[in-house]
Short mmCIF file of C-alpha atoms in Angstrom, two decimals:
data_model
loop_
_atom_site.label_atom_id
_atom_site.label_comp_id
_atom_site.label_asym_id
_atom_site.label_seq_id
_atom_site.Cartn_x
_atom_site.Cartn_y
_atom_site.Cartn_z
CA UNK A 1 -0.45 -7.24 24.17
CA UNK A 2 -0.80 -11.00 24.03
CA UNK A 3 -4.05 -10.72 22.04
CA UNK A 4 -2.34 -8.40 19.57
CA UNK A 5 0.48 -10.88 19.05
CA UNK A 6 -1.88 -13.79 18.45
CA UNK A 7 -3.88 -11.68 15.99
CA UNK A 8 -0.72 -10.81 14.09
CA UNK A 9 0.29 -14.46 13.97
CA UNK A 10 -3.04 -15.53 12.51
CA UNK A 11 -3.14 -12.99 9.68
CA UNK A 12 -3.90 -14.65 6.41
CA UNK A 13 -2.70 -13.51 2.97
CA UNK A 14 -5.91 -11.52 2.40
CA UNK A 15 -5.57 -9.50 5.59
CA UNK A 16 -1.87 -9.00 4.93
CA UNK A 17 -2.67 -7.68 1.45
CA UNK A 18 -5.39 -5.40 2.81
CA UNK A 19 -3.03 -4.03 5.47
CA UNK A 20 -0.27 -3.51 2.91
CA UNK A 21 -2.64 -1.65 0.60
CA UNK A 22 -3.84 0.51 3.50
CA UNK A 23 -0.20 1.33 4.29
CA UNK A 24 0.43 2.19 0.62
CA UNK A 25 -2.59 4.49 0.55
CA UNK A 26 -1.42 6.20 3.73
CA UNK A 27 2.11 6.57 2.37
CA UNK A 28 0.88 8.10 -0.88
CA UNK A 29 -1.40 10.49 1.02
CA UNK A 30 1.51 11.56 3.22
CA UNK A 31 3.69 12.01 0.16
CA UNK A 32 1.06 14.18 -1.49
CA UNK A 33 0.68 16.41 1.55
CA UNK A 34 4.43 16.55 2.28
CA UNK A 35 6.18 16.04 -1.07
CA UNK A 36 9.80 15.20 -0.38
CA UNK A 37 12.10 12.65 -1.90
CA UNK A 38 11.89 10.70 1.37
CA UNK A 39 8.08 10.48 1.38
CA UNK A 40 8.13 9.63 -2.33
CA UNK A 41 10.54 6.78 -1.69
CA UNK A 42 8.39 5.60 1.23
CA UNK A 43 5.31 5.56 -0.98
CA UNK A 44 7.15 3.64 -3.69
CA UNK A 45 8.34 1.07 -1.15
CA UNK A 46 4.86 0.70 0.35
CA UNK A 47 3.34 0.14 -3.08
CA UNK A 48 5.95 -2.50 -3.90
CA UNK A 49 5.20 -4.27 -0.63
CA UNK A 50 1.46 -4.15 -1.35
CA UNK A 51 2.07 -5.59 -4.82
CA UNK A 52 3.94 -8.53 -3.28
CA UNK A 53 1.22 -9.08 -0.68
CA UNK A 54 -1.50 -9.07 -3.34
CA UNK A 55 0.50 -11.53 -5.44
CA UNK A 56 0.65 -13.87 -2.46
CA UNK A 57 -3.08 -13.45 -1.84
CA UNK A 58 -3.91 -14.45 -5.43
CA UNK A 59 -4.08 -18.08 -4.32
CA UNK A 60 -6.88 -17.26 -1.89
CA UNK A 61 -10.41 -18.43 -2.49
CA UNK A 62 -11.70 -14.95 -1.67
CA UNK A 63 -11.29 -13.47 -5.14
CA UNK A 64 -13.48 -10.47 -4.33
CA UNK A 65 -11.27 -9.33 -1.47
CA UNK A 66 -8.17 -9.71 -3.63
CA UNK A 67 -9.81 -7.76 -6.47
CA UNK A 68 -10.84 -4.95 -4.11
CA UNK A 69 -7.33 -4.73 -2.70
CA UNK A 70 -5.88 -4.68 -6.22
CA UNK A 71 -8.28 -1.89 -7.19
CA UNK A 72 -7.28 0.19 -4.18
CA UNK A 73 -3.63 -0.40 -5.00
CA UNK A 74 -4.25 0.83 -8.55
CA UNK A 75 -5.63 4.06 -7.09
CA UNK A 76 -2.54 4.43 -4.90
CA UNK A 77 -0.31 3.83 -7.94
CA UNK A 78 -2.17 6.57 -9.83
CA UNK A 79 -1.61 9.03 -6.98
CA UNK A 80 2.06 8.05 -6.92
CA UNK A 81 2.34 8.61 -10.68
CA UNK A 82 0.83 12.07 -10.28
CA UNK A 83 3.33 12.88 -7.55
CA UNK A 84 6.22 11.62 -9.65
CA UNK A 85 5.05 13.90 -12.42
CA UNK A 86 5.18 16.81 -9.97
CA UNK A 87 8.68 15.72 -8.92
CA UNK A 88 9.77 15.73 -12.55
CA UNK A 89 8.66 19.35 -12.70
CA UNK A 90 11.05 20.08 -9.83
CA UNK A 91 8.58 20.61 -7.01
CA UNK A 92 9.92 18.00 -4.59
CA UNK A 93 12.83 18.85 -2.30
#
């Protein structure tokens, strides 16, 4: 447990952005497989958090990692938009 805590303390903005994007992707996948207003809201929140994390990582020297995270977030946003379109059609409980 101690190693896990020290790892969490040493996370840099890049790893935080990558983790936030991974969470957003997972949330959008869950929302797609179980479309409810709750999972939709969770996906929206996760994407917002990932956007903030990427914004903070923009100051990093590792531009490639930031760009890859931003690209993955764009894909998650697209999945969210598709799900919102389905919700508009009345398919989400």
